[in-house]
Short mmCIF file of C-alpha atoms in Angstrom, two decimals:
data_model
loop_
_atom_site.label_atom_id
_atom_site.label_comp_id
_atom_site.label_asym_id
_atom_site.label_seq_id
_atom_site.Cartn_x
_atom_site.Cartn_y
_atom_site.Cartn_z
CA MET N 1 0.00 0.00 0.00
CA CYS N 2 1.22 3.52 -0.70
CA PHE N 3 -0.16 7.02 -0.11
CA LEU N 4 -1.53 8.79 -3.18
CA ILE N 5 -1.60 12.59 -3.47
CA LYS N 6 -3.12 14.55 -6.33
CA ALA N 7 -1.04 17.49 -7.55
CA HIS N 8 -1.23 19.28 -10.91
CA ASN N 9 -3.62 16.58 -12.19
CA LYS N 10 -0.96 13.90 -11.59
CA THR N 11 -0.82 11.12 -9.06
CA TYR N 12 1.95 11.57 -6.51
CA TYR N 13 3.11 8.29 -5.00
CA ARG N 14 4.65 8.49 -1.57
CA THR N 15 6.99 5.70 -0.58
CA ASP N 16 7.79 6.69 3.01
CA GLU N 17 4.63 5.39 4.71
CA LYS N 18 4.54 2.90 7.56
CA ILE N 19 4.64 -0.82 6.84
CA LYS N 20 2.04 -3.19 8.25
CA THR N 21 3.32 -5.12 11.23
CA SER N 22 2.34 -8.41 9.57
CA THR N 23 4.35 -7.46 6.46
CA LYS N 24 7.40 -6.72 8.59
CA TRP N 25 7.24 -10.13 10.23
CA PHE N 26 6.52 -12.13 7.09
CA PHE N 27 9.32 -10.37 5.24
CA SER N 28 11.69 -10.90 8.16
CA LEU N 29 11.18 -14.67 7.94
CA GLY N 30 13.65 -14.56 5.06
CA ASP N 31 16.30 -13.63 7.61
CA ILE N 32 16.00 -17.10 9.12
CA PHE N 33 18.09 -18.14 6.14
CA SER N 34 20.15 -14.94 5.97
CA GLY N 35 21.17 -14.97 9.60
CA GLY N 36 21.25 -18.68 10.29
CA PHE N 37 22.99 -20.06 7.21
CA PHE N 38 26.00 -17.78 7.41
CA ASN N 39 26.37 -18.51 11.11
CA ILE N 40 26.49 -22.25 10.58
CA VAL N 41 29.06 -21.85 7.82
CA ASN N 42 31.16 -19.27 9.63
CA PHE N 43 31.13 -21.05 12.98
CA PHE N 44 31.45 -24.67 11.94
CA TYR N 45 32.39 -25.26 8.30
CA ALA N 46 36.15 -24.72 8.56
CA PHE N 47 36.16 -26.88 11.69
CA PHE N 48 34.11 -29.54 9.82
CA LEU N 49 36.62 -29.57 6.95
CA THR N 50 39.74 -29.81 9.12
CA ASN N 51 38.46 -31.86 12.06
CA VAL N 52 35.81 -34.17 10.55
CA VAL N 53 36.72 -34.91 6.93
CA GLY N 54 40.46 -34.48 7.50
CA ILE N 55 41.34 -31.68 5.09
CA SER N 56 44.45 -29.70 6.06
CA PRO N 57 44.02 -25.99 6.94
CA PHE N 58 45.82 -25.08 3.69
CA TRP N 59 43.22 -26.89 1.57
CA ALA N 60 40.32 -25.81 3.79
CA GLY N 61 41.45 -22.24 3.18
CA ALA N 62 41.47 -22.97 -0.56
CA VAL N 63 37.85 -24.16 -0.35
CA PHE N 64 36.84 -20.83 1.19
CA LEU N 65 39.02 -18.79 -1.15
CA VAL N 66 37.89 -20.38 -4.43
CA GLY N 67 34.29 -20.86 -3.31
CA ASN N 68 33.80 -17.26 -2.19
CA LEU N 69 35.67 -15.71 -5.12
CA LEU N 70 33.63 -17.62 -7.70
CA ASP N 71 30.48 -16.81 -5.78
CA ALA N 72 31.40 -13.14 -5.66
CA LEU N 73 31.42 -12.98 -9.46
CA THR N 74 27.73 -13.90 -9.60
CA ASP N 75 26.44 -11.22 -7.22
CA PRO N 76 26.70 -8.09 -9.44
CA GLY N 77 25.17 -10.02 -12.34
CA MET N 78 22.31 -11.22 -10.16
CA GLY N 79 21.75 -7.65 -9.04
CA ILE N 80 21.32 -6.48 -12.64
CA ILE N 81 19.10 -9.47 -13.47
CA THR N 82 16.71 -8.88 -10.57
CA ASP N 83 16.61 -5.10 -11.19
CA ASN N 84 15.56 -5.77 -14.79
CA THR N 85 13.05 -8.55 -14.15
CA ARG N 86 9.42 -7.68 -14.92
CA THR N 87 6.81 -10.29 -13.96
CA LYS N 88 3.36 -10.28 -12.38
CA PHE N 89 5.07 -11.40 -9.17
CA GLY N 90 7.51 -8.47 -9.24
CA ARG N 91 11.27 -8.16 -9.67
CA ARG N 92 12.47 -10.00 -6.57
CA ARG N 93 9.98 -12.68 -5.50
CA PRO N 94 10.33 -15.08 -8.49
CA TYR N 95 13.96 -15.76 -7.58
CA ILE N 96 13.12 -16.35 -3.93
CA ILE N 97 10.68 -19.14 -4.78
CA LEU N 98 13.02 -20.52 -7.46
CA GLY N 99 15.93 -20.78 -5.06
CA ALA N 100 14.05 -22.12 -2.03
CA PRO N 101 14.14 -25.87 -2.88
CA LEU N 102 17.71 -25.59 -4.13
CA VAL N 103 18.73 -24.37 -0.67
CA LEU N 104 17.81 -27.74 0.82
CA LEU N 105 19.64 -29.73 -1.87
CA ALA N 106 22.86 -27.70 -1.77
CA PHE N 107 22.98 -27.48 2.03
CA VAL N 108 22.78 -31.26 2.48
CA MET N 109 25.49 -31.79 -0.12
CA MET N 110 27.75 -29.28 1.58
CA TRP N 111 27.75 -31.18 4.90
CA PHE N 112 27.86 -34.72 3.50
CA PRO N 113 30.86 -36.29 5.32
CA LEU N 114 33.01 -38.08 2.76
CA SER N 115 35.25 -40.66 4.40
CA GLY N 116 37.06 -42.25 1.46
CA GLY N 117 39.21 -41.10 -1.42
CA THR N 118 42.25 -38.89 -1.46
CA GLU N 119 42.49 -35.51 0.20
CA ILE N 120 42.45 -33.84 -3.21
CA SER N 121 39.22 -35.62 -4.19
CA ARG N 122 37.59 -34.44 -0.97
CA VAL N 123 38.80 -30.90 -1.57
CA VAL N 124 37.29 -30.91 -5.07
CA PHE N 125 33.96 -32.27 -3.76
CA TYR N 126 33.62 -29.70 -0.98
CA MET N 127 34.79 -26.89 -3.21
CA PHE N 128 32.04 -27.77 -5.70
CA ALA N 129 29.44 -28.11 -2.93
CA PHE N 130 30.48 -24.77 -1.43
CA VAL N 131 30.31 -23.01 -4.81
CA LEU N 132 26.88 -24.55 -5.49
CA MET N 133 25.55 -23.45 -2.09
CA ASN N 134 26.92 -19.95 -2.53
CA THR N 135 25.36 -19.69 -5.99
CA VAL N 136 21.97 -20.70 -4.63
CA THR N 137 22.41 -18.19 -1.83
CA THR N 138 23.05 -15.47 -4.40
CA ILE N 139 19.87 -16.38 -6.30
CA VAL N 140 17.85 -15.94 -3.12
CA GLN N 141 19.71 -13.32 -1.11
CA VAL N 142 20.36 -10.60 -3.69
CA PRO N 143 16.64 -10.22 -4.55
CA TYR N 144 15.53 -10.64 -0.93
CA LEU N 145 17.84 -8.06 0.58
CA SER N 146 17.33 -5.70 -2.35
CA MET N 147 13.60 -5.76 -1.63
CA ALA N 148 14.26 -4.62 1.96
CA ALA N 149 15.19 -1.15 0.71
CA GLU N 150 11.94 -0.92 -1.30
CA LEU N 151 9.34 -1.70 1.37
CA THR N 152 9.60 1.85 2.72
CA THR N 153 11.86 4.86 2.27
CA ASP N 154 11.11 6.36 5.68
CA TYR N 155 14.26 6.81 7.78
CA ASN N 156 12.77 5.60 11.09
CA GLU N 157 10.53 2.98 9.52
CA ARG N 158 13.57 1.35 7.98
CA THR N 159 15.12 1.18 11.43
CA SER N 160 11.90 -0.39 12.73
CA LEU N 161 11.93 -2.97 9.93
CA THR N 162 15.59 -3.68 10.66
CA ASN N 163 14.64 -4.15 14.32
CA VAL N 164 12.18 -6.93 13.43
CA ARG N 165 14.60 -8.47 10.94
CA MET N 166 17.35 -8.45 13.53
CA LEU N 167 15.13 -10.20 16.06
CA VAL N 168 14.38 -12.94 13.55
CA SER N 169 17.93 -13.09 12.22
CA VAL N 170 19.62 -13.28 15.60
CA THR N 171 17.06 -15.78 16.90
CA SER N 172 17.88 -17.94 13.89
CA SER N 173 21.57 -17.34 14.57
CA ILE N 174 21.14 -18.59 18.14
CA ILE N 175 19.42 -21.73 16.94
CA CYS N 176 22.08 -22.25 14.28
CA ALA N 177 24.89 -21.70 16.78
CA VAL N 178 23.53 -23.94 19.55
CA VAL N 179 21.50 -26.73 17.94
CA PRO N 180 23.72 -28.10 15.10
CA MET N 181 26.42 -29.48 17.39
CA LEU N 182 23.80 -30.81 19.79
CA ILE N 183 22.30 -32.79 16.90
CA VAL N 184 25.73 -33.97 15.78
CA GLY N 185 26.67 -34.90 19.34
CA ALA N 186 23.51 -36.98 19.76
CA TYR N 187 24.98 -39.62 17.43
CA GLN N 188 27.92 -41.85 18.23
CA ASP N 189 29.09 -41.50 14.65
CA VAL N 190 29.49 -37.77 14.08
CA ARG N 191 29.20 -38.30 10.34
CA THR N 192 25.62 -39.52 10.74
CA GLY N 193 25.01 -36.53 12.98
CA TYR N 194 26.14 -34.12 10.28
CA ILE N 195 23.80 -35.71 7.70
CA VAL N 196 20.79 -35.45 10.03
CA MET N 197 21.74 -31.89 10.97
CA SER N 198 21.99 -30.82 7.33
CA VAL N 199 18.52 -32.17 6.45
CA ILE N 200 16.89 -30.52 9.48
CA PHE N 201 18.46 -27.13 8.87
CA GLY N 202 17.99 -27.33 5.11
CA LEU N 203 14.24 -27.51 5.74
CA PHE N 204 14.51 -24.85 8.44
CA PHE N 205 15.93 -22.43 5.84
CA THR N 206 13.73 -23.44 2.90
CA LEU N 207 10.19 -23.26 4.31
CA PRO N 208 10.27 -19.60 5.47
CA LEU N 209 11.41 -18.46 2.01
CA ILE N 210 8.21 -19.90 0.58
CA LEU N 211 6.21 -17.79 3.06
CA VAL N 212 8.09 -14.65 2.02
CA PHE N 213 7.07 -15.27 -1.58
CA LEU N 214 3.43 -15.88 -0.65
CA LYS N 215 2.90 -13.09 1.88
CA VAL N 216 5.04 -10.08 0.85
CA LYS N 217 4.17 -7.96 -2.17
CA GLU N 218 6.49 -5.64 -4.07
CA ARG N 219 5.97 -1.98 -4.98
CA LYS N 220 4.98 -1.61 -8.62
CA GLN N 221 6.29 1.96 -8.85
CA PHE N 222 9.83 0.76 -8.19
CA SER N 223 9.60 -1.56 -11.20
CA GLN N 224 9.04 1.37 -13.55
CA GLY N 225 11.69 3.35 -15.37
CA ARG N 226 14.58 2.26 -17.50
CA LYS N 227 16.30 -1.05 -17.08
CA ALA N 228 19.90 -1.29 -16.00
CA THR N 229 22.50 -2.84 -18.29
CA PHE N 230 25.50 -4.95 -17.40
CA ALA N 231 27.59 -1.87 -18.18
CA ASP N 232 25.90 -0.30 -15.13
CA MET N 233 27.07 -3.13 -12.89
CA PHE N 234 29.87 -1.28 -11.12
CA LYS N 235 28.35 2.23 -11.18
CA PRO N 236 27.58 2.16 -7.43
CA LEU N 237 31.32 2.22 -6.77
CA ARG N 238 31.48 5.67 -8.37
CA LEU N 239 29.47 7.11 -5.47
CA ARG N 240 31.58 8.27 -2.55
CA ILE N 241 28.77 7.57 -0.11
CA PHE N 242 28.57 3.96 -1.28
CA ARG N 243 32.32 3.51 -0.97
CA ARG N 244 32.17 5.01 2.52
CA PHE N 245 29.31 2.69 3.42
CA MET N 246 31.39 -0.24 2.21
CA TYR N 247 34.27 0.73 4.50
CA ILE N 248 31.85 0.80 7.43
CA TYR N 249 30.20 -2.46 6.41
CA LEU N 250 33.33 -4.41 5.49
CA GLY N 251 35.20 -3.61 8.67
CA ALA N 252 32.36 -4.94 10.80
CA ILE N 253 31.34 -7.91 8.65
CA LEU N 254 34.90 -9.17 8.15
CA ALA N 255 35.60 -8.89 11.87
CA MET N 256 32.45 -10.93 12.42
CA ASP N 257 33.51 -13.52 9.84
CA ILE N 258 36.95 -13.86 11.43
CA ILE N 259 35.53 -14.26 14.94
CA ALA N 260 33.00 -16.83 13.76
CA MET N 261 35.51 -18.94 11.85
CA ILE N 262 38.19 -19.01 14.56
CA PHE N 263 35.86 -19.35 17.56
CA ALA N 264 35.59 -23.15 17.51
CA TYR N 265 39.39 -23.37 17.45
CA TYR N 266 39.62 -20.82 20.28
CA MET N 267 37.22 -22.78 22.50
CA THR N 268 38.79 -26.15 21.62
CA TYR N 269 42.48 -25.36 21.87
CA SER N 270 42.98 -22.05 23.71
CA LEU N 271 40.42 -22.67 26.46
CA ASN N 272 40.12 -26.49 26.31
CA ARG N 273 36.33 -26.17 26.49
CA PHE N 274 35.09 -27.73 23.24
CA ASP N 275 31.88 -29.03 24.87
CA GLU N 276 30.82 -25.48 25.72
CA ILE N 277 31.05 -24.01 22.20
CA SER N 278 27.30 -24.07 21.63
CA PHE N 279 26.54 -22.52 25.02
CA VAL N 280 29.05 -19.68 24.70
CA LEU N 281 27.83 -18.88 21.19
CA GLY N 282 24.27 -19.04 22.48
CA THR N 283 25.15 -16.55 25.21
CA LEU N 284 26.64 -14.15 22.67
CA LEU N 285 23.65 -14.35 20.34
CA VAL N 286 20.99 -14.22 23.06
CA SER N 287 22.55 -10.97 24.27
CA GLN N 288 22.23 -9.68 20.69
CA VAL N 289 18.52 -10.50 20.66
CA LEU N 290 17.95 -8.86 24.02
CA CYS N 291 19.76 -5.67 22.98
CA VAL N 292 17.97 -5.25 19.62
CA PRO N 293 15.12 -3.10 21.06
CA LEU N 294 17.66 -1.00 22.97
CA ALA N 295 19.91 -0.60 19.94
CA SER N 296 16.93 0.28 17.72
CA TRP N 297 15.69 2.86 20.24
CA PHE N 298 19.18 4.31 20.53
CA ALA N 299 19.54 4.55 16.74
CA LYS N 300 16.21 6.39 16.47
CA ARG N 301 17.02 8.80 19.31
CA THR N 302 20.53 9.55 18.06
CA SER N 303 21.34 8.16 14.61
CA LYS N 304 22.26 4.91 12.88
CA ILE N 305 25.83 6.12 12.62
CA THR N 306 26.09 6.78 16.35
CA ALA N 307 24.89 3.24 17.01
CA ILE N 308 27.63 1.91 14.72
CA ILE N 309 30.33 3.95 16.44
CA VAL N 310 29.25 2.83 19.92
CA GLY N 311 29.05 -0.78 18.74
CA ASN N 312 32.46 -0.75 17.06
CA VAL N 313 34.28 0.83 20.00
CA GLY N 314 32.76 -1.57 22.52
CA TRP N 315 33.45 -4.48 20.18
CA ALA N 316 37.14 -3.56 19.91
CA ILE N 317 37.45 -3.36 23.71
CA CYS N 318 35.94 -6.86 24.01
CA ALA N 319 38.36 -8.18 21.37
CA ALA N 320 41.28 -6.83 23.40
CA ALA N 321 39.82 -8.34 26.57
CA SER N 322 39.85 -11.82 25.00
CA PHE N 323 43.60 -11.97 25.65
CA LEU N 324 42.91 -11.85 29.40
CA ILE N 325 40.89 -15.09 29.34
CA THR N 326 42.83 -18.35 29.47
CA SER N 327 42.09 -21.98 30.24
CA SER N 328 42.72 -21.24 33.94
CA SER N 329 40.33 -18.25 34.11
CA PRO N 330 37.06 -18.59 36.09
CA TRP N 331 34.51 -20.59 34.10
CA PHE N 332 32.06 -17.69 33.90
CA SER N 333 34.53 -15.16 32.43
CA ILE N 334 34.04 -16.31 28.82
CA TYR N 335 30.26 -16.07 29.24
CA ILE N 336 30.50 -12.50 30.54
CA LEU N 337 32.74 -11.53 27.62
CA ALA N 338 30.41 -13.23 25.12
CA SER N 339 27.33 -11.45 26.48
CA VAL N 340 28.95 -8.00 26.42
CA LEU N 341 30.38 -8.61 22.94
CA GLY N 342 26.94 -9.65 21.70
CA ILE N 343 25.44 -6.36 22.88
CA PHE N 344 27.97 -4.23 21.05
CA ILE N 345 27.75 -6.32 17.86
CA GLY N 346 23.98 -5.82 18.01
CA PHE N 347 24.43 -2.03 17.99
CA THR N 348 26.68 -2.24 14.93
CA LEU N 349 24.32 -4.57 13.05
CA ILE N 350 21.26 -2.39 13.64
CA GLY N 351 23.18 0.59 12.32
CA TYR N 352 24.62 -0.70 9.08
CA ASN N 353 21.66 -2.91 8.10
CA SER N 354 19.27 0.04 8.20
CA LEU N 355 21.82 2.35 6.52
CA PHE N 356 21.91 0.43 3.21
CA GLY N 357 18.53 1.70 1.99
CA ASP N 358 19.53 5.31 2.60
CA VAL N 359 22.57 4.84 0.37
CA THR N 360 20.44 3.54 -2.51
CA GLU N 361 18.43 6.79 -2.52
CA ILE N 362 21.60 8.75 -3.26
CA GLY N 363 22.14 6.24 -6.04
CA GLU N 364 18.69 6.95 -7.48
CA TYR N 365 19.41 10.69 -7.45
CA TYR N 366 22.61 10.29 -9.45
CA LEU N 367 21.75 7.31 -11.66
CA GLY N 368 18.13 8.27 -12.36
CA TYR N 369 16.66 4.84 -11.61
CA ARG N 370 16.16 2.42 -8.72
CA ALA N 371 18.99 -0.10 -8.56
CA GLU N 372 18.89 -1.79 -5.15
CA GLY N 373 19.82 -5.09 -6.79
CA SER N 374 22.92 -3.56 -8.36
CA PHE N 375 23.90 -1.94 -5.08
CA TYR N 376 23.43 -5.12 -3.10
CA GLY N 377 25.10 -7.21 -5.80
CA ILE N 378 28.28 -5.13 -5.84
CA GLN N 379 28.21 -4.92 -2.04
CA GLN N 380 28.24 -8.70 -1.83
CA PHE N 381 30.83 -8.98 -4.62
CA VAL N 382 33.28 -6.85 -2.64
CA ARG N 383 32.36 -8.47 0.67
CA LYS N 384 32.84 -12.02 -0.59
CA CYS N 385 36.14 -11.23 -2.29
CA CYS N 386 37.45 -9.70 0.93
CA SER N 387 35.96 -12.47 3.06
CA ALA N 388 37.50 -15.15 0.84
CA VAL N 389 40.95 -13.65 1.30
CA ALA N 390 40.43 -13.08 5.04
CA ASN N 391 39.24 -16.65 5.71
CA TRP N 392 41.99 -18.12 3.55
CA PHE N 393 44.63 -16.03 5.30
CA ALA N 394 43.43 -17.07 8.76
CA LEU N 395 43.49 -20.76 7.85
CA PHE N 396 46.82 -20.28 6.09
CA LEU N 397 48.25 -18.84 9.32
CA LEU N 398 47.01 -21.88 11.23
CA GLY N 399 48.65 -24.14 8.68
CA ILE N 400 52.07 -22.51 8.58
CA THR N 401 52.27 -22.25 12.37
CA GLY N 402 51.87 -26.04 12.66
CA PHE N 403 48.21 -26.82 13.33
CA VAL N 404 47.70 -30.57 13.91
CA SER N 405 44.39 -32.09 12.77
CA PRO N 406 42.58 -34.66 14.96
CA ILE N 407 43.36 -38.33 14.42
CA GLU N 408 40.79 -41.07 13.83
CA VAL N 409 40.46 -43.74 16.51
CA VAL N 410 38.29 -46.80 15.80
CA GLU N 411 36.71 -48.37 18.86
CA ASN N 412 34.00 -51.06 18.67
CA GLY N 413 33.46 -50.20 15.03
CA ILE N 414 32.83 -46.53 15.84
CA VAL N 415 35.17 -43.91 14.42
CA GLU N 416 36.07 -41.18 16.91
CA LEU N 417 38.03 -38.02 16.15
CA VAL N 418 40.56 -37.19 18.86
CA SER N 419 41.95 -33.63 19.04
CA GLN N 420 45.71 -33.25 19.31
CA PRO N 421 47.67 -30.75 21.44
CA GLN N 422 48.76 -27.59 19.62
CA THR N 423 52.05 -25.70 19.96
CA PRO N 424 52.22 -22.33 21.78
CA LEU N 425 52.70 -20.65 18.38
CA VAL N 426 49.42 -22.10 17.08
CA LEU N 427 47.62 -21.00 20.26
CA PHE N 428 49.04 -17.48 19.94
CA THR N 429 47.91 -17.38 16.30
CA ILE N 430 44.37 -18.38 17.28
CA ASN N 431 44.22 -15.68 19.96
CA GLY N 432 45.76 -13.09 17.63
CA ILE N 433 43.23 -13.76 14.86
CA LEU N 434 40.38 -13.44 17.36
CA GLY N 435 41.65 -10.28 19.03
CA ILE N 436 44.21 -8.27 17.07
CA VAL N 437 42.79 -8.85 13.57
CA SER N 438 39.28 -7.88 14.74
CA ILE N 439 40.53 -4.57 16.14
CA ILE N 440 42.48 -3.77 12.96
CA LEU N 441 39.35 -4.35 10.83
CA LEU N 442 37.14 -2.19 13.04
CA ILE N 443 39.40 0.89 12.85
CA PRO N 444 38.53 1.99 9.24
CA SER N 445 34.88 1.10 9.85
CA THR N 446 34.74 3.48 12.81
CA ILE N 447 36.66 6.29 11.09
CA HIS N 448 34.26 6.35 8.12
CA ALA N 449 31.27 6.25 10.44
CA VAL N 450 32.57 9.35 12.24
CA ILE N 451 32.78 11.33 8.96
CA TRP N 452 29.36 10.21 7.63
CA LYS N 453 27.24 13.17 6.42
CA LEU N 454 23.76 11.93 5.40
CA THR N 455 21.61 12.96 8.38
CA LYS N 456 18.02 11.98 9.09
CA GLU N 457 16.77 15.47 8.16
CA ASN N 458 18.64 15.55 4.85
CA HIS N 459 17.44 12.07 3.98
CA ALA N 460 13.78 13.14 4.50
CA LYS N 461 14.28 16.04 2.06
CA LEU N 462 15.84 13.69 -0.48
CA ILE N 463 12.91 11.23 -0.23
CA ALA N 464 10.33 13.98 -0.76
CA TYR N 465 12.26 15.14 -3.83
CA LEU N 466 12.59 11.63 -5.30
CA ASP N 467 8.90 10.84 -4.75
CA ARG N 468 7.89 13.95 -6.68
CA LYS N 469 10.37 13.29 -9.50
CA ARG N 470 9.30 9.65 -9.74
CA SER N 471 5.67 10.77 -10.05
CA GLY N 472 6.47 13.21 -12.85
CA LEU N 473 5.79 16.35 -10.82
CA GLU N 474 7.65 19.60 -11.23
CA VAL N 475 10.32 20.44 -8.66
CA SER N 476 11.13 24.03 -7.73
CA ALA N 477 14.58 25.46 -8.36
CA GLU N 478 15.01 25.96 -4.62
CA GLU N 479 14.23 22.30 -3.89
CA GLU N 480 16.53 21.18 -6.71
CA GLN N 481 19.38 23.25 -5.30
CA GLU N 482 18.78 22.04 -1.74
CA VAL N 483 18.89 18.38 -2.75
CA LYS N 484 21.95 19.00 -4.91
CA GLU N 485 23.75 20.43 -1.89
CA ILE N 486 22.75 17.36 0.13
CA CYS N 487 24.03 14.92 -2.48
CA GLU N 488 26.85 16.71 -4.29
CA PRO N 489 29.45 16.43 -1.49
CA LEU N 490 28.76 12.73 -1.30
CA ILE N 491 29.96 11.69 -4.77
#
C-alpha cells in the first residue's frame, strides 16, 4: 500500500509510509536463512573440513578462497538481473521461490561427510558443494535483501523494519549456533550426525522463504523506469557515499567472519572447552537479541551512525579483553565476555543494516533509476572477495604455524576423532586472529562512520524530492538546489 496525493492533475506516490506489522514479520522470515545459514558456515564449516573430513588448513582455506571468489562474481550479475526482471510477481519474489528448494539440496550436499578417497578428491567435492551453495544463496539473497530497501523509504521505519529483521535473524543465529552441534553430538558417529543436521536445517531455511514469496508484495512503482544494463554493474562504486558505506560495512562484517571462523578453534584449543562451544555462542547471540530493542531505540534517538560507532568501540574493547581469558580463568569469564560482545555487535548490526537503503536513494538521485539489486550485488561482490581472502589467510596462518588435525580412533566399530595438542605458536595465532585482527578491521569502519554526512533530516528532504520526480511532478529550483547540496558532497 502507498499514499496517493493529487497534484497538478498527476498522481503523486509516496513511498515513506509505515509498513504493516504483519508485512514486517513475514518479510523478516527470510532472515532465518540470511542470519542462520552464514552462522552455521562461519562457525562450523572450517572446523568440519579440518576436524571431521580431515582436510588440512591449507586446503580448507582454498575451499573458502575459491568458493567465495567464484560466488562473488555472480552477485553483481544477479543484481542487474533482478533489477531488470518484470513479472506479475515483481522483480524479486520469483527468484526467492526458485531458489528455495535448491537451498535444501545444496545445504545437504555441503555437509555430506566423505570418508574415502584422497584428500584432493575431498577438496574438489567440498569446493564444488560450497560453490553450489553460494550460488543458490546469491539467487535468493540478492533479490531478498534488495527488496528490503523498497518496502519503505522512511528513515525511522527502515530502522523499525531492521529491528524486526534483527530479532528474527539473531534468533535464527542462536538456533544455528547452539542446535547443530547438539544434533551432531547426539549420534555416536558424528558423520551420521552431520547428515541429520543438514537435512533438518535445510528444511529450516527453505520453508520460510516460501512464506516470504506468498505473503510479501512488491511496490509496482519501483519496477518502472529504464532497465539497467551490465555496463551499469559497477556504477555504485562511483558514489563516494557507497564507498564510505562499504568501509563501514566491510570492517564490521569481516571482523564478524573472522571471529566466527576461529571461535571453535579458540574454545577447543585455547580454552580447552570444546563441549561449551554451543553454550558460549548461544550466550553471545541471546545478548544480541535482548539488545535489539535498545539498539533500535538508541539509533532512532541519536542516529544509525552513532549506534555503529558505539558498537564498534565496545566491540574492539571486548576483542582486546579476549587476551585476558585463558584456560585457567574462572569458568564464567568467557560467558561474561560473550554477552557484552553480543550487545555491542547488536548495535553495529542495527546501524549498518538500516543504513543500506539510505545509500540507494543517493544512487537513485545520481543514476536516475532504482537499482537496489545492483547496489546489493556489488556490495556482496566486494564483501565475498574480501571475506575469501580473510578466511583463507586465517586458515593459512594456522597451517604454517603447525596446526595438527585430529586423528581417527576406531573403537567397537565406531570412528572417533581425537583432538591433538597444539604448539604455543598455534595457540598465539588463534588468539591473535580473534583479538588483534578484529581490532584492525574495526578501525577503518569506525573512522568512516565518524565522517558520515547523510543525516536523518537531509534524507527526508531527499525522499520527498525523489517521490515527486518519480511521479512526474515539477520540482522548484530551490528544492533542486537544496537536494543538490545534500548529495553533491557525497559523490
